[in-house]
Amino acid sequence: MPRNVVVTGANTGLGLELCRQLHARGDTVYATCRSSSNELEALGVARVVTGVDVTSADAADKLVAALAGVAIDSLINNAGGMGSAPGDTWDAQFEAQKFATLDFDVMRAAFEVNTIGPLLVSKALAPLMTAPGAKILTITSLMGSINDNGTGGAMAYRCAKCAANMAAVTMSVELRPRGIAVGLVHPGMLKTGFGGGKPPPKTAKWFKPVEGGAEGVVQ
């Protein structure tokens, strides 16, 4: 049965591919983003909601207004970021987020988009999730795992994703009586523009096509 699915950060990368696959299987997709893209517009999803920055205080009001009357079956909190300045390479971001070099404005930015953003969107849209089997899914990363950190670096991103994981687990407990399931998915390291575009050669072999990562989330 087709589902009403909301995807944040939908204009590029994993979010765009999620919209493509969800739309292809027959779901009604509401794609939200700060600004649209030609690729997103070409998909023909039910609605593209622009002007939604999950780090902004008015994001909740914009989403509620745009989706009024929609019975949301699934919310995918995909919007995220490393927190560092746009255009920095992977190596530059890792180096800039080490203990000795960490800029706390970067730390705040990482928490705004990766931790507070999903909470803000989920809190705003949960009242619209009244159908049986409603789900909230947050895209996370293995880099948010405490046990998996053996290299250091990317401190802002790691800490923000770790906090996002805890927030999702707490939401799952508190939303269970309302019939809303909450989950976390690590889609893998994907070949998208996230994190500075092209990965460094030493780690390139670990990056997989975005289509496979999105398929794992959709399933």
XYZ file of C-alpha atoms in Angstrom:
219
model
C 0.000 0.000 0.000
C 1.366 3.454 -0.900
C 2.549 5.512 2.042
C 2.848 9.245 2.675
C 6.566 9.788 3.230
C 8.378 12.996 4.220
C 12.088 13.247 3.431
C 14.295 16.084 4.685
C 17.431 17.217 2.872
C 15.861 15.920 -0.330
C 17.460 18.031 -3.049
C 20.709 16.124 -3.494
C 22.715 13.054 -2.506
C 21.079 10.363 -0.401
C 17.907 12.412 0.127
C 17.385 12.771 -3.608
C 17.924 9.061 -4.196
C 15.521 8.185 -1.375
C 12.865 10.332 -3.038
C 13.558 8.677 -6.385
C 13.183 5.139 -5.036
C 10.181 5.889 -2.829
C 8.385 7.623 -5.698
C 9.234 4.750 -8.063
C 7.628 2.195 -5.773
C 4.433 4.222 -5.596
C 4.711 6.135 -2.333
C 3.455 9.716 -2.048
C 6.635 11.676 -1.369
C 6.889 15.092 0.274
C 10.431 16.304 -0.334
C 11.688 19.089 1.941
C 14.882 21.086 1.519
C 16.379 24.558 1.780
C 16.267 24.976 -2.000
C 15.182 22.602 -4.734
C 17.285 21.187 -7.574
C 16.597 20.340 -11.183
C 17.052 16.670 -10.367
C 14.459 16.801 -7.596
C 11.948 18.712 -9.693
C 12.327 16.140 -12.467
C 11.216 13.291 -10.207
C 7.604 14.444 -10.095
C 7.081 13.769 -6.391
C 3.807 14.850 -4.767
C 5.235 18.067 -3.341
C 8.565 19.830 -2.963
C 8.631 22.009 0.154
C 11.443 24.557 -0.061
C 12.779 27.055 2.460
C 13.085 24.394 5.146
C 16.385 24.673 7.001
C 16.261 22.210 9.901
C 18.666 24.422 11.879
C 16.239 27.346 11.745
C 13.683 28.060 14.453
C 10.944 28.591 11.878
C 11.419 25.192 10.230
C 8.731 23.609 12.390
C 6.100 26.200 11.496
C 6.945 25.968 7.787
C 6.620 22.195 7.782
C 3.357 22.135 9.704
C 1.861 24.744 7.391
C 3.039 23.011 4.215
C 1.883 19.560 5.310
C -1.403 20.508 6.959
C -3.984 17.812 6.326
C -1.407 15.170 5.333
C -1.545 11.930 7.324
C 2.171 11.119 7.463
C 3.070 7.440 7.498
C 6.850 7.818 7.521
C 9.325 10.597 8.247
C 12.934 10.212 7.139
C 15.276 12.641 8.904
C 17.990 12.723 6.266
C 19.240 16.337 6.429
C 22.690 16.472 7.990
C 26.206 17.770 7.614
C 29.756 17.624 8.917
C 29.463 21.074 10.471
C 32.612 22.413 8.789
C 32.768 25.144 6.176
C 31.284 24.216 2.781
C 33.902 23.329 0.208
C 36.419 21.816 2.613
C 37.794 18.415 1.613
C 37.314 15.288 3.731
C 40.880 15.480 5.005
C 40.536 19.178 5.832
C 37.356 18.559 7.804
C 38.867 15.694 9.757
C 41.883 17.815 10.621
C 39.730 20.831 11.560
C 37.693 18.690 13.954
C 40.510 17.273 16.039
C 40.894 18.124 19.715
C 43.777 20.503 19.087
C 42.139 22.341 16.204
C 38.418 22.196 17.024
C 36.407 25.365 16.406
C 33.409 25.389 18.734
C 31.309 27.194 16.158
C 31.790 24.074 14.031
C 30.736 21.913 16.981
C 27.572 23.980 17.436
C 26.786 23.800 13.716
C 27.175 20.017 13.713
C 24.788 19.641 16.649
C 22.262 22.033 15.105
C 21.899 20.050 11.897
C 22.511 16.475 13.076
C 20.966 16.396 16.550
C 18.585 19.294 17.059
C 17.347 19.250 13.447
C 15.869 15.728 13.535
C 14.343 16.409 16.951
C 12.769 19.663 15.787
C 11.281 18.069 12.659
C 10.072 14.979 14.512
C 8.422 17.018 17.250
C 6.701 19.236 14.675
C 5.361 16.404 12.525
C 4.573 13.713 15.123
C 1.026 15.112 15.626
C 0.396 14.395 11.912
C 1.491 10.771 12.319
C -1.765 9.214 13.448
C -1.994 6.266 11.047
C -1.247 2.758 12.353
C 2.354 1.746 11.735
C 3.735 5.287 11.555
C 7.534 5.462 11.556
C 10.280 8.018 12.169
C 13.669 7.125 10.728
C 16.851 9.099 11.331
C 19.855 8.652 9.076
C 22.858 8.139 11.309
C 26.474 7.104 10.869
C 28.821 4.529 12.291
C 30.956 7.542 13.145
C 28.495 8.187 15.963
C 29.508 4.910 17.593
C 31.700 5.192 20.673
C 33.126 1.692 20.235
C 33.970 2.236 16.565
C 36.131 5.334 17.052
C 39.692 4.173 16.619
C 41.102 7.042 14.552
C 39.965 10.288 16.179
C 39.184 13.331 14.059
C 35.751 14.571 12.936
C 34.964 15.272 16.595
C 32.030 17.606 15.944
C 30.345 15.214 13.532
C 31.003 12.142 15.696
C 29.618 13.783 18.837
C 26.556 15.159 17.046
C 25.668 11.794 15.524
C 26.212 10.053 18.855
C 23.768 12.489 20.454
C 21.330 11.958 17.574
C 21.416 8.231 18.277
C 20.522 8.777 21.917
C 17.749 11.198 20.965
C 16.216 8.619 18.628
C 16.348 5.885 21.254
C 14.680 8.204 23.779
C 12.009 9.143 21.229
C 11.362 5.472 20.550
C 10.524 4.891 24.204
C 8.319 7.947 24.565
C 6.472 7.597 21.238
C 5.802 3.864 21.547
C 2.513 4.403 23.439
C 1.345 6.572 20.521
C 2.048 3.787 18.048
C 4.978 5.559 16.363
C 8.064 3.427 15.769
C 11.464 5.170 15.740
C 14.564 3.776 14.070
C 18.145 4.577 13.107
C 19.875 3.555 9.880
C 23.532 3.795 8.874
C 23.412 3.651 5.059
C 27.160 3.257 4.696
C 29.766 5.551 3.200
C 28.243 6.690 -0.063
C 29.462 8.435 -3.202
C 27.643 11.747 -2.834
C 28.667 15.368 -2.328
C 28.363 14.950 1.445
C 31.452 15.722 3.463
C 33.396 17.592 0.832
C 32.667 15.630 -2.302
C 35.308 13.214 -3.584
C 36.732 11.073 -0.757
C 40.498 10.859 -0.257
C 42.215 7.999 -2.142
C 43.114 6.157 1.058
C 39.422 5.668 1.918
C 37.841 5.707 -1.559
C 37.421 1.927 -1.632
C 34.959 2.109 1.261
C 32.571 4.480 -0.525
C 29.676 2.750 -2.293
C 27.113 3.919 -4.886
C 24.289 5.942 -3.359
C 21.646 3.719 -4.960
C 22.526 0.758 -2.757
C 22.604 2.850 0.407
C 19.183 4.302 -0.354
C 17.771 0.876 -1.144
C 18.774 -0.346 2.295
C 16.949 2.582 3.914
C 13.807 2.168 1.796
C 13.554 -1.533 2.570
